[in-house]
Short mmCIF file of C-alpha atoms and ligand atoms in Angstrom, two decimals:
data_model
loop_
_atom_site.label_atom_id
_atom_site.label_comp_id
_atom_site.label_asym_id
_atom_site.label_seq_id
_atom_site.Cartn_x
_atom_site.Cartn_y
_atom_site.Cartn_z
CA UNK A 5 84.90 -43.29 -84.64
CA UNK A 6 84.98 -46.54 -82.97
CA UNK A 7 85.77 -46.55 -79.31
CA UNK A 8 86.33 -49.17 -76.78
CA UNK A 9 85.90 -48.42 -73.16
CA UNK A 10 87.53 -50.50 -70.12
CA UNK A 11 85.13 -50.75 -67.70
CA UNK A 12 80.97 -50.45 -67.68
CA UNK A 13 80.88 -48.87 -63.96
CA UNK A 14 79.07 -46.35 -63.30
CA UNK A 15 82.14 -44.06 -65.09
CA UNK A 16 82.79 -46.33 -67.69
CA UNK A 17 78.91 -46.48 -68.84
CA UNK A 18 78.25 -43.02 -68.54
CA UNK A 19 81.75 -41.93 -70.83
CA UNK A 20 79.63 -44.70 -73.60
CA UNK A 21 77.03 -43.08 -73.47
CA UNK A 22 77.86 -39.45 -74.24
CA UNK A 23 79.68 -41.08 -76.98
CA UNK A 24 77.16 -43.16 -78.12
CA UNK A 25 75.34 -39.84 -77.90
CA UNK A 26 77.57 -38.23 -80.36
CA UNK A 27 77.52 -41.25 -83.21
CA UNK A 28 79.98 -42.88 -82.55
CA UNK A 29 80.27 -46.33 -81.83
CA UNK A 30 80.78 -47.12 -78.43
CA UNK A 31 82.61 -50.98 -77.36
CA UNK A 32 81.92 -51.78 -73.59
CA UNK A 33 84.22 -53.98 -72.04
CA UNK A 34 83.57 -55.89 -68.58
CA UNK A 35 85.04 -59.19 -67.08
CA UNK A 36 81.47 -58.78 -64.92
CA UNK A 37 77.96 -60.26 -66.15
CA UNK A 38 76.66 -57.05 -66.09
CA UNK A 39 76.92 -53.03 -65.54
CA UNK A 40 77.81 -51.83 -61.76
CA UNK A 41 78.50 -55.06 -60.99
CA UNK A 42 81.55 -53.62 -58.60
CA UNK A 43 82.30 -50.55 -56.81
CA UNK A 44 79.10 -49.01 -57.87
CA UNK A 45 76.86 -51.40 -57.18
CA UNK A 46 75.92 -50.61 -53.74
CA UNK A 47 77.59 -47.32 -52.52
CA UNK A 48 76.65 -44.50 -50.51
CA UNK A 49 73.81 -42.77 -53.11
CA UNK A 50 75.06 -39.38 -52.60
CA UNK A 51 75.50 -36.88 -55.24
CA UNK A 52 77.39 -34.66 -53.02
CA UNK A 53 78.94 -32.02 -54.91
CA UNK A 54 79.33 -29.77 -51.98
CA UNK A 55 81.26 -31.93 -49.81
CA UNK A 56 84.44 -32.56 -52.00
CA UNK A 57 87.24 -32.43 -49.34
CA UNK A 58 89.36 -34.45 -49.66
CA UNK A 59 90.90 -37.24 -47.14
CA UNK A 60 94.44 -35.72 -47.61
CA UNK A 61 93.86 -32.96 -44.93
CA UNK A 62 96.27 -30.88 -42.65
CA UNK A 63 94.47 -33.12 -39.33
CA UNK A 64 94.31 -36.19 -41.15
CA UNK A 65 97.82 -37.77 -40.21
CA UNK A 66 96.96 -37.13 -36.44
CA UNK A 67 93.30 -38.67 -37.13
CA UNK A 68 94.62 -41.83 -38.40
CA UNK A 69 97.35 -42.16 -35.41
CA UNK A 70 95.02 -42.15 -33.40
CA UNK A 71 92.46 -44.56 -35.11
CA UNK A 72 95.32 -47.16 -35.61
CA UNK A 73 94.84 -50.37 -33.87
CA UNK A 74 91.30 -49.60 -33.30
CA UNK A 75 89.48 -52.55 -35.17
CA UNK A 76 86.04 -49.83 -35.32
CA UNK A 77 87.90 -47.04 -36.55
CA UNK A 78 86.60 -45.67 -39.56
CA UNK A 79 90.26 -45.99 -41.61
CA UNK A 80 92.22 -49.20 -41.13
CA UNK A 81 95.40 -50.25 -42.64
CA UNK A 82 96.07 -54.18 -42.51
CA UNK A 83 99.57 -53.90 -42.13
CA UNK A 84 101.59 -55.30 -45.36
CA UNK A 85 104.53 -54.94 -47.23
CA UNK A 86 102.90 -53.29 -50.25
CA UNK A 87 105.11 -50.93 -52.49
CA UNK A 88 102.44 -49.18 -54.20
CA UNK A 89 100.87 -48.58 -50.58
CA UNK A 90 103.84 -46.68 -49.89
CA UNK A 91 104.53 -44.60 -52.58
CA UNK A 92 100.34 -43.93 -52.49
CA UNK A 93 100.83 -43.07 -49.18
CA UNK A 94 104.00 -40.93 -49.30
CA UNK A 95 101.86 -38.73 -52.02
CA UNK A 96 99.06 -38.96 -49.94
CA UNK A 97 100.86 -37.45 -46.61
CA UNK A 98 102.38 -34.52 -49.21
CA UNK A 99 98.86 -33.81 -49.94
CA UNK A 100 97.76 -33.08 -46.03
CA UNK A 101 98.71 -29.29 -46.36
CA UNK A 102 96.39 -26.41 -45.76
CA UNK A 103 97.44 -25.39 -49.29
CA UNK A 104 97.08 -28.01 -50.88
CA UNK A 105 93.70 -29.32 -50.05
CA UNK A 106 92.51 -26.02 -51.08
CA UNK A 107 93.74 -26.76 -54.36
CA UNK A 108 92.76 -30.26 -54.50
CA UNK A 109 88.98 -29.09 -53.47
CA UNK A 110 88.53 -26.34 -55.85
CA UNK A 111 89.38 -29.08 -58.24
CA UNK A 112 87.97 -32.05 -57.40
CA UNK A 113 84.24 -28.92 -56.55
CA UNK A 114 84.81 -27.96 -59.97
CA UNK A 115 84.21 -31.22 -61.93
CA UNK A 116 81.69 -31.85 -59.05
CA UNK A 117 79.03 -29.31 -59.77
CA UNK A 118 79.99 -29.96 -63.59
CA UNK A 119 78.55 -33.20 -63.17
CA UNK A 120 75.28 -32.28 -60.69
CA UNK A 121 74.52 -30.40 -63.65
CA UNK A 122 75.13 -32.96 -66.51
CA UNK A 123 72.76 -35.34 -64.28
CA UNK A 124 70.08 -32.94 -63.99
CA UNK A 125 70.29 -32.67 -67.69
CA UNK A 126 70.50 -36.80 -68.69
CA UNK A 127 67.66 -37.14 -66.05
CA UNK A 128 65.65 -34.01 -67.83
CA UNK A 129 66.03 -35.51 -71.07
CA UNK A 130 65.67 -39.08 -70.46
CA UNK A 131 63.61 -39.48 -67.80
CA UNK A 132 65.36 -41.79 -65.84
CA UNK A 133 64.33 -42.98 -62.56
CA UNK A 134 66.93 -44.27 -60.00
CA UNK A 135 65.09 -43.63 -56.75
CA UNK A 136 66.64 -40.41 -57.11
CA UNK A 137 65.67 -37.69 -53.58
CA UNK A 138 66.47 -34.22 -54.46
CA UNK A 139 66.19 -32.83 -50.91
CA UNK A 140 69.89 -32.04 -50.30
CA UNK A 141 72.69 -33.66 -47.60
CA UNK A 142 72.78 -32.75 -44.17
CA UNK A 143 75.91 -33.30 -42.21
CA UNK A 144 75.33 -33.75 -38.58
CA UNK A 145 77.29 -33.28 -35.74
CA UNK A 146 78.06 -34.58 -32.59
CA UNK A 147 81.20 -33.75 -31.69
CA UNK A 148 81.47 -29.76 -30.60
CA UNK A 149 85.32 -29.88 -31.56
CA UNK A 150 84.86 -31.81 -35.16
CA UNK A 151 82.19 -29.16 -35.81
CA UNK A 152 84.23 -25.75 -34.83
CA UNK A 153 87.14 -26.88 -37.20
CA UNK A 154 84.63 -27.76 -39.85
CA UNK A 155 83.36 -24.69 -40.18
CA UNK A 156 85.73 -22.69 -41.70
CA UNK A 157 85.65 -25.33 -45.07
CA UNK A 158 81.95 -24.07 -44.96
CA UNK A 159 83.07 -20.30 -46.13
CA UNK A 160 86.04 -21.25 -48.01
CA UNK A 161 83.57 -23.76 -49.83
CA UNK A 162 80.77 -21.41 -50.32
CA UNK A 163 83.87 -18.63 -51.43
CA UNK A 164 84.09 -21.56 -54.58
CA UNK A 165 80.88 -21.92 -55.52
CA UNK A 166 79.27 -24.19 -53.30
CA UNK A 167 76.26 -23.58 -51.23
CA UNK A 168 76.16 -24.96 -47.90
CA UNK A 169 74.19 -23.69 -44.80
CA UNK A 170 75.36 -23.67 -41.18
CA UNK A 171 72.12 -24.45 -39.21
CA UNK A 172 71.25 -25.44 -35.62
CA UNK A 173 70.08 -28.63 -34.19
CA UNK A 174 66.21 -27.45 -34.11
CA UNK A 175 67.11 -26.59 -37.87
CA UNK A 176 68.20 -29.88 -38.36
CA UNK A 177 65.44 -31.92 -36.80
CA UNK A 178 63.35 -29.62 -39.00
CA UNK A 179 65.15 -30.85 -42.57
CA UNK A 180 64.90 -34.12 -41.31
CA UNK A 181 62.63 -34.74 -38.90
CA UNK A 182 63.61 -38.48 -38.49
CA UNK A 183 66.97 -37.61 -36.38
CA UNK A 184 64.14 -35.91 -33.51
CA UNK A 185 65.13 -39.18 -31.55
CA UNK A 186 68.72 -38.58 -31.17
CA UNK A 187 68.55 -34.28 -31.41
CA UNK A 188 70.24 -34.25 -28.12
CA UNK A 189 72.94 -35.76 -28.95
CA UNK A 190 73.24 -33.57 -31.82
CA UNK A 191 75.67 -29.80 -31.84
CA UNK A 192 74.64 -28.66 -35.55
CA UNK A 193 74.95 -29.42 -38.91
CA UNK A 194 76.06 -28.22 -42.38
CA UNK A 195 73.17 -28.77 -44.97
CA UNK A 196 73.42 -28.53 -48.76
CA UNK A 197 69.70 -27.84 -50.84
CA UNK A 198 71.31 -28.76 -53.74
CA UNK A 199 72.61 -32.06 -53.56
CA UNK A 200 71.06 -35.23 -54.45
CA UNK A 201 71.03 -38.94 -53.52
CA UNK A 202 69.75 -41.80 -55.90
CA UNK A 203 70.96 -45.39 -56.62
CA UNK A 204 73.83 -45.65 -58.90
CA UNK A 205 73.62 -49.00 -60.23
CA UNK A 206 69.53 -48.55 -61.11
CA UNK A 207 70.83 -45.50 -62.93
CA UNK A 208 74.08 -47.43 -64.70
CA UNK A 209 71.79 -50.32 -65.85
CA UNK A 210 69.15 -47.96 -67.30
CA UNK A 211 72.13 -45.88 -69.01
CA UNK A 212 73.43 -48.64 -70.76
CA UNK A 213 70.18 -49.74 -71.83
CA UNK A 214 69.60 -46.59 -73.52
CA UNK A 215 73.05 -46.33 -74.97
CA UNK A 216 72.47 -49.77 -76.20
CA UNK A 217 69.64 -47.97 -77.98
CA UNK A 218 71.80 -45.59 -79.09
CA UNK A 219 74.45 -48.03 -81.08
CA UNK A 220 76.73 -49.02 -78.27
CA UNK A 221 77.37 -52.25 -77.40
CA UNK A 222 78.67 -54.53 -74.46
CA UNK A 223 81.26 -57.29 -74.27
CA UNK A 224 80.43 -58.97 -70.31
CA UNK A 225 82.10 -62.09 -68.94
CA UNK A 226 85.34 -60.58 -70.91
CA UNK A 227 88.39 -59.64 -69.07
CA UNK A 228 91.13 -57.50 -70.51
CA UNK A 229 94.52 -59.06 -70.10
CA UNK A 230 96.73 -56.36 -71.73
CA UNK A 231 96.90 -53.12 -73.66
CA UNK A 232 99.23 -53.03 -76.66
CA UNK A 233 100.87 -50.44 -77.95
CA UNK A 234 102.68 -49.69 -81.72
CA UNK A 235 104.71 -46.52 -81.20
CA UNK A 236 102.80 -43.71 -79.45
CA UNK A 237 99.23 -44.97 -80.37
CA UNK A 238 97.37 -48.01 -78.66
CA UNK A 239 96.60 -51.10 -81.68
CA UNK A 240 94.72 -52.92 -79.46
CA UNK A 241 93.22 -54.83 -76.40
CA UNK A 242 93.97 -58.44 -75.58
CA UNK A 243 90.68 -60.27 -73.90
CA UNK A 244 89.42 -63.41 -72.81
CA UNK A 245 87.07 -63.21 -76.03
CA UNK A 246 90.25 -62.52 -78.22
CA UNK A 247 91.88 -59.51 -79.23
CA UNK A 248 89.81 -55.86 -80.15
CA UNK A 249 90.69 -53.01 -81.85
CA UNK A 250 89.51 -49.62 -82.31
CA UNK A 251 90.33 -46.19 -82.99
CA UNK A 252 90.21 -44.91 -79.41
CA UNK A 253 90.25 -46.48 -75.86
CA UNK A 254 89.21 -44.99 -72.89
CA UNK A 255 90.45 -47.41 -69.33
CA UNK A 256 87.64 -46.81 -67.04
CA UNK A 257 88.28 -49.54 -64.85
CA UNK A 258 88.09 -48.25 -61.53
CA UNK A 259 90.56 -49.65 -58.82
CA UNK A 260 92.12 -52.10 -61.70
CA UNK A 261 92.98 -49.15 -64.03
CA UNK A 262 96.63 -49.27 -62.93
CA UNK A 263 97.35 -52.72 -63.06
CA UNK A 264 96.36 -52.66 -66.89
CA UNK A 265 98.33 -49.35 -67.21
CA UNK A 266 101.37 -50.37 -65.76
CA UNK A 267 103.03 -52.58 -68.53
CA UNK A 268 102.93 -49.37 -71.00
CA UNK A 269 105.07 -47.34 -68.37
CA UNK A 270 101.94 -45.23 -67.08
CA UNK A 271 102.22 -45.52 -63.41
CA UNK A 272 98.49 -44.11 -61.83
CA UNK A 273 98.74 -43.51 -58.14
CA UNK A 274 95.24 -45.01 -57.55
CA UNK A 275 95.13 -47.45 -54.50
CA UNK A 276 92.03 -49.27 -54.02
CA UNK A 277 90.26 -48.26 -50.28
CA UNK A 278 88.04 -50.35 -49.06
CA UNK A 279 84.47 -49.24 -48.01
CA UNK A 280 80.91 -50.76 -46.90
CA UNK A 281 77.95 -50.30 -47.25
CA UNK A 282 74.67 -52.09 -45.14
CA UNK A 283 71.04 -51.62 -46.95
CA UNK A 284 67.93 -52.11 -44.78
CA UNK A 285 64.19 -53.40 -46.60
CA UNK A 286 62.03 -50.67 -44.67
CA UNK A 287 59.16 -53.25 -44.44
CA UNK A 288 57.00 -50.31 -43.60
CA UNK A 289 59.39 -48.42 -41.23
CA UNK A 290 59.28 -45.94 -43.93
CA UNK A 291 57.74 -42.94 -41.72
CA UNK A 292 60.87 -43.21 -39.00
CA UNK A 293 63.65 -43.21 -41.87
CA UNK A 294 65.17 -40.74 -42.90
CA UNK A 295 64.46 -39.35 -45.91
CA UNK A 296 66.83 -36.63 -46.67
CA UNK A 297 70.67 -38.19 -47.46
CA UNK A 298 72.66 -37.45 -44.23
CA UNK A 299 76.48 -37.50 -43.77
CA UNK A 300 77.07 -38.77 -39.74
CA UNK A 301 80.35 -37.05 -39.07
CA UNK A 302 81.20 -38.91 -35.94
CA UNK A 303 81.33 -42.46 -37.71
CA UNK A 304 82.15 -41.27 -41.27
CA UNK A 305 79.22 -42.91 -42.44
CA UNK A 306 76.73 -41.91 -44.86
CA UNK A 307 73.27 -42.60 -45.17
CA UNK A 308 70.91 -42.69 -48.35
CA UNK A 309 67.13 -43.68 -48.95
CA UNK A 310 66.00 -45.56 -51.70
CA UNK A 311 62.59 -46.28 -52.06
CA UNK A 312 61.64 -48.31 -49.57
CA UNK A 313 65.45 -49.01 -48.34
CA UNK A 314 67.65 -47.67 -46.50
CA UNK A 315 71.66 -47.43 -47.22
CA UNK A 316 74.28 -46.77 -45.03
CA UNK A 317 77.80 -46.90 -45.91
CA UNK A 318 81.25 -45.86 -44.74
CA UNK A 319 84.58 -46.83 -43.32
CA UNK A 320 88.07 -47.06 -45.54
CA UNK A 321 90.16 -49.99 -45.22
CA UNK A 322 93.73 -50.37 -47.04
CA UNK A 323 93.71 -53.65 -47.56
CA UNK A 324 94.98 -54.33 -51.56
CA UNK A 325 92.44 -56.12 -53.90
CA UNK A 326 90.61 -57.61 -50.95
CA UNK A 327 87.21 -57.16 -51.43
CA UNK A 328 85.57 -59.76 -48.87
CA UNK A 329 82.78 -58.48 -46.47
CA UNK A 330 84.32 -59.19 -42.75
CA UNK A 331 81.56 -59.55 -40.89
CA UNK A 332 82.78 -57.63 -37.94
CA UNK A 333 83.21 -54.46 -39.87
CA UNK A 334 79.76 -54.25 -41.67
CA UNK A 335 77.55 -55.05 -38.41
CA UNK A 336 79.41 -52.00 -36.51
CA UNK A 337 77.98 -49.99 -39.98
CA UNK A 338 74.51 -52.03 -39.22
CA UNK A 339 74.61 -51.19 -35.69
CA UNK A 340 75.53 -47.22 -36.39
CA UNK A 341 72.37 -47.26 -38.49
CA UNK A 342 70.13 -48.91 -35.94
CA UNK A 343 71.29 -46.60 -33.36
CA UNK A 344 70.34 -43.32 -35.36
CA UNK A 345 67.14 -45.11 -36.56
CA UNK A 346 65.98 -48.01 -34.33
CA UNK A 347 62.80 -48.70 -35.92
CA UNK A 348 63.35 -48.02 -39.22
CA UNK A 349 63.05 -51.48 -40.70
CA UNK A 350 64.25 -55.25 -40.60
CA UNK A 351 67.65 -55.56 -39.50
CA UNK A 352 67.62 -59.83 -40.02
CA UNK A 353 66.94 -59.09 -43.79
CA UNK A 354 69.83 -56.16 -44.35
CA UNK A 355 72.59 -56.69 -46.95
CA UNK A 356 75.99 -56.38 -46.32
CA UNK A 357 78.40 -55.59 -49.28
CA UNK A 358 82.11 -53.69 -49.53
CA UNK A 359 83.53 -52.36 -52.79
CA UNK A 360 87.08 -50.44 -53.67
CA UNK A 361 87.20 -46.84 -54.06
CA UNK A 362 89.51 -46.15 -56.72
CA UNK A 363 91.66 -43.83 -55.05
CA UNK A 364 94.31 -40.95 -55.54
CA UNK A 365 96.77 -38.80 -53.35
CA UNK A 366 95.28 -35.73 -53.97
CA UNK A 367 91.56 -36.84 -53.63
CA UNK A 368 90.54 -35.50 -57.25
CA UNK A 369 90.00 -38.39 -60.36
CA UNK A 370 92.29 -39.08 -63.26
CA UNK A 371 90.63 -37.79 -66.12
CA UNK A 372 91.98 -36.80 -69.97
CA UNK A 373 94.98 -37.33 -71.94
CA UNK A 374 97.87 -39.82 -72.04
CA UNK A 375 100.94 -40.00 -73.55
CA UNK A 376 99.35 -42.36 -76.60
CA UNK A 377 97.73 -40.60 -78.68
CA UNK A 378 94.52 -42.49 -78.40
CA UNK A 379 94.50 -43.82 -75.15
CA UNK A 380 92.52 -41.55 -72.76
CA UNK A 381 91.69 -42.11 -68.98
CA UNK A 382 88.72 -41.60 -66.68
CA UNK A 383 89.13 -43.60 -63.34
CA UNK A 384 90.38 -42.59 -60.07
CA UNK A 385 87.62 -40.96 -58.19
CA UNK A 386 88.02 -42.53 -54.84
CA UNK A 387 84.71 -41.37 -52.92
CA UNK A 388 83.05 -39.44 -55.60
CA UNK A 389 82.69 -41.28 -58.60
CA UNK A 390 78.69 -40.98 -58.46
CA UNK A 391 78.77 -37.62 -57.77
CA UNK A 392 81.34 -37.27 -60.85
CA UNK A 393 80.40 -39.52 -62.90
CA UNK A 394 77.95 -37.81 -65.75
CA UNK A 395 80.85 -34.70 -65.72
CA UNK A 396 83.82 -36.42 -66.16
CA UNK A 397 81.90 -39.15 -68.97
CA UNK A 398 80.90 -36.15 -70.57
CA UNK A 399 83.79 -34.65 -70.81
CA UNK A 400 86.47 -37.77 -71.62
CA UNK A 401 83.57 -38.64 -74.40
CA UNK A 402 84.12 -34.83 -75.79
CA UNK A 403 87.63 -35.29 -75.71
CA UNK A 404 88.09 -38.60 -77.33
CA UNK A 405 86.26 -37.12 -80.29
CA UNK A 406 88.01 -34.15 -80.97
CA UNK A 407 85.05 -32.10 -79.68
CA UNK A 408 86.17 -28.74 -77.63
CA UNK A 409 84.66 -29.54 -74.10
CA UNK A 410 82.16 -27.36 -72.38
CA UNK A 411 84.95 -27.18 -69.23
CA UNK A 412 88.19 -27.99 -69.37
CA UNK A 413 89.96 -30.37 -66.88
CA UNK A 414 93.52 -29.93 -67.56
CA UNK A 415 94.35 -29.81 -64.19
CA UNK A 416 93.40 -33.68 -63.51
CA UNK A 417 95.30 -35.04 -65.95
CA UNK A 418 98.00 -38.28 -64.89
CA UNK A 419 100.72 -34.93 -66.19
CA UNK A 420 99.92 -33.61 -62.27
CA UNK A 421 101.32 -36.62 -60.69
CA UNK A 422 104.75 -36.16 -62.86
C1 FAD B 8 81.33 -47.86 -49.38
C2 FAD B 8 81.37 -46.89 -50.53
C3 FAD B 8 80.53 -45.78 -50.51
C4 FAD B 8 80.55 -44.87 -51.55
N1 FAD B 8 79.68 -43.81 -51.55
C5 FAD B 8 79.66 -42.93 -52.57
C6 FAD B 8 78.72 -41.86 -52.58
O1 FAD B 8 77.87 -41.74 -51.70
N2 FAD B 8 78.80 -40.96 -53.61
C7 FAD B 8 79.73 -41.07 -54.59
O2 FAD B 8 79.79 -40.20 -55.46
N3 FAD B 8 80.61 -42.10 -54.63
C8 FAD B 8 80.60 -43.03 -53.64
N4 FAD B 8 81.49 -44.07 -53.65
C9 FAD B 8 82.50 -44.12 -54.71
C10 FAD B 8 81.93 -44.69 -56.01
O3 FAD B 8 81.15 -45.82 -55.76
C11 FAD B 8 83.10 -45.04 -56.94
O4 FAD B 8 83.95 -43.92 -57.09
C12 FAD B 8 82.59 -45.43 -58.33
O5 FAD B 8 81.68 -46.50 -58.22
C13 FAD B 8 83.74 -45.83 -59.24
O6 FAD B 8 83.17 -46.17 -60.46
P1 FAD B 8 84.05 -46.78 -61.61
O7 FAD B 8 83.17 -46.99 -62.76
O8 FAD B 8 85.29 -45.99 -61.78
O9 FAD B 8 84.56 -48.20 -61.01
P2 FAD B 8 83.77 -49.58 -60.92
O10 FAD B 8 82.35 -49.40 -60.61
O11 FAD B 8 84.57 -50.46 -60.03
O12 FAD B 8 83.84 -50.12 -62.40
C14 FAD B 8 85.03 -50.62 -62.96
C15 FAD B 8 84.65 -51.77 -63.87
O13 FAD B 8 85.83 -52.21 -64.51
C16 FAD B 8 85.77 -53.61 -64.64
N5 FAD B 8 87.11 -54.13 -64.80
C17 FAD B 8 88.19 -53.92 -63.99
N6 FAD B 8 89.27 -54.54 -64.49
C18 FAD B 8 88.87 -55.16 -65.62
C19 FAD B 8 89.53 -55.97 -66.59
N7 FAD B 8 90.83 -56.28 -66.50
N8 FAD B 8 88.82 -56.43 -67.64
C20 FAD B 8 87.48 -56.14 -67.76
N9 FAD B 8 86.81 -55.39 -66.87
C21 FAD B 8 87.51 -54.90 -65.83
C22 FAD B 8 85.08 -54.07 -63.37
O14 FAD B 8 84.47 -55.32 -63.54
C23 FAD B 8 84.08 -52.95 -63.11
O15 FAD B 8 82.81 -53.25 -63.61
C24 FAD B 8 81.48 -45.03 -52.63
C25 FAD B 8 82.30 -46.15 -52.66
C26 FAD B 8 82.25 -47.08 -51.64
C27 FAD B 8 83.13 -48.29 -51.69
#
């Protein structure tokens, strides 16, 4: 079966690859030069299947009242008149029940561990190196408050399936000795043995090398321009390089997936939120960097080592399609990082670099089934699509080819959204 994917992220490349896997032949599309030339080229590293909650929660509204105006705050909104904002938004607000982030986090956890696993399995079998660190995510704390309500997610977490420990500050320091410095500023943490961090774009690249090996093949410097439909099935793609067809097509196209799907009637409430992300050369500093991946809870960020560099990302603006690095918000990310870590390594050589999370409502990815017959989706996964990446490839791949998946994901199909 010939298949041609939209998109060679990180999601894209992996979904070719379990195809590729399965003989058939796989038809990478990207308008970049290269894999993970976008949102995952620089992200946050984490494979953090235990923390899947999702923005849309019951004290979120209040959080972002407060934050507005505030040009550090880690959400933003640049005010516009923006009609998909809205209705993303409206959906979004629906979402901020008790109920329903329970829902949304069993399902978003599900595909989450799902896709741990799948990784541990590609990087069994392959042997792929991505300056992977399998020494779990600590969340730390500063704020007594911020940690009493998160503790109760802890046990209805671990009640799912997921295995995260409530530990002390001495606990803490002892995980990751690197964060001795600032222990007193420190009320506990939340850590997670299982979970990973590792570089997503060294691991795309090396994927789609091997599924190049494998039969697949990539089309870069060629933009889609539209989809075309005969009846209920997809004929074919329009591009820059001229028109393809093939048997199936999967839109993996991260933030851009609904501007292709729109002209067939498929509206996908995916809204592009911008993050950061700052990563500093060690130049030796190694030895006062952290080493296990840390979540900071009081700035939102994240922070990920890789090799000898240090990543720290965070923040969500909503600011449409504008991907520009403003200065102002990625030294405050620099800064954040400097203060954990002072020493850690050369601040005058860091890089700066923002990206769009291809986001949803309910916090969970878009993944399965349309209405055409072969036209099949797997985009949408806002802040996890690292961490969901080899799961939901592996599963849209088993699906396109008529191959009874090892889950099912019903249950994040566009059908949920109505
Ligand atoms: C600051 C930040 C930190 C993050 N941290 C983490 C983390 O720690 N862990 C985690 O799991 N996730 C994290 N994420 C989220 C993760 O990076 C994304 O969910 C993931 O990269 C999305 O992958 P994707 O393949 O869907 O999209 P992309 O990587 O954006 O790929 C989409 C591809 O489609 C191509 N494309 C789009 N439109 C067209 C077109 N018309 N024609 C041809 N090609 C097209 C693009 O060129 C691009 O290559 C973070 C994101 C950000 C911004």
């Amino acid at each position: 079966m010939k298949v041609i994917v939209l998109g060679a992220g990180v999601v894209g490349v992996t979904t070719a690859y379990y195809l590729a896997r399965a003989g058939h032949e796989a038809v990478v599309v990207d308008r970049r030069a290269g894999p993970a030339l976008e949102t995952s080229f620089a992200n946050g590293g984490q494979i953090s299947a235990n923390h899947t909650t999702p923005w849309a929660a019951p004290g979120m509204p209040a959080k972002a009242l407060r934050w507005l105006g505030k040009a550090d705050a880690p959400l933003l909104f640049h005010p516009r008149f923006d009609p998909a904002l809205f209705a993303w938004l409206a959906r979004f607000l629906a979402n901020c029940t008790t109920e329903r982030m329970r829902t949304n986090t069993r399902k978003a956890m599900r595909l989450a561990l799902y896709s741990r696993r799948e990784l541990l399995a590609l990087r069994a079998e392959l042997g792929l190196e991505y300056d992977q660190v399998s020494r779990g995510i600590l969340h730390i704390f500063r704020s007594p408050a911020e940690y009493e309500r998160a503790l109760p997610q802890v046990e209805l977490m671990n009640r799912m399936g997921c295995f995260r420990h409530v530990i002390d500050v001495e606990a803490c320091i002892a995980i990751e000795p690197a964060l001795a410095a600032v222990q007193g500023d420190l009320v506990g943490g939340i850590y997670s043995p299982d979970d990973e961090s590792g570089d997503a774009y060294k691991f795309t690249r090396a994927l789609a090398t091997l599924s190049t090996g494998l039969g697949a093949s990539f089309r870069f410097e060629t933009a889609v321009t539209a989809i075309r439909a005969e009846g209920d099935r997809i004929g074919r793609v329009e591009t820059t390089g001229g028109p393809l067809a093939a048997d199936a097509y999967v839109v993996a196209a991260g933030s851009y997936s609904p501007l292709l799907l729109r002209p067939l009637g498929i509206r996908l409430p995916v809204y592009p939120a911008k993050g950061y992300s700052v990563t500093i050369p060690l130049n030796g500093g190694g030895k006062v960097a952290p080493v296990v991946s840390l979540i900071d809870d009081e700035f939102k960020m994240v922070y990920s080592r890789l090799g000898e560099r240090l990543r720290a990302a965070g923040t969500a603006e909503f600011a449409g399609y504008d991907d520009s690095v403003r200065e102002r918000r990625a030294r405050f990310l620099l800064a954040k990082a400097l203060s954990l870590f002072p020493h850690c390594g050369d601040p005058d050589r860091a890089e700066f670099w923002a990206g769009l999370r291809p986001s949803t409502p309910d916090g969970a990815p878009v993944i399965g089934r349309t209405r055409y017959r072969n036209l099949f989706l797997n985009t949408g996964h806002g802040t996890l699509g690292w961490t969901m990446a080899c799961g939901s490839g592996r599963f849209v791949a088993d699906t396109v080819a008529g191959v009874e998946p090892e889950l099912t994901f019903d249950d994040l199909t566009i059908d949920r959204f109505g």
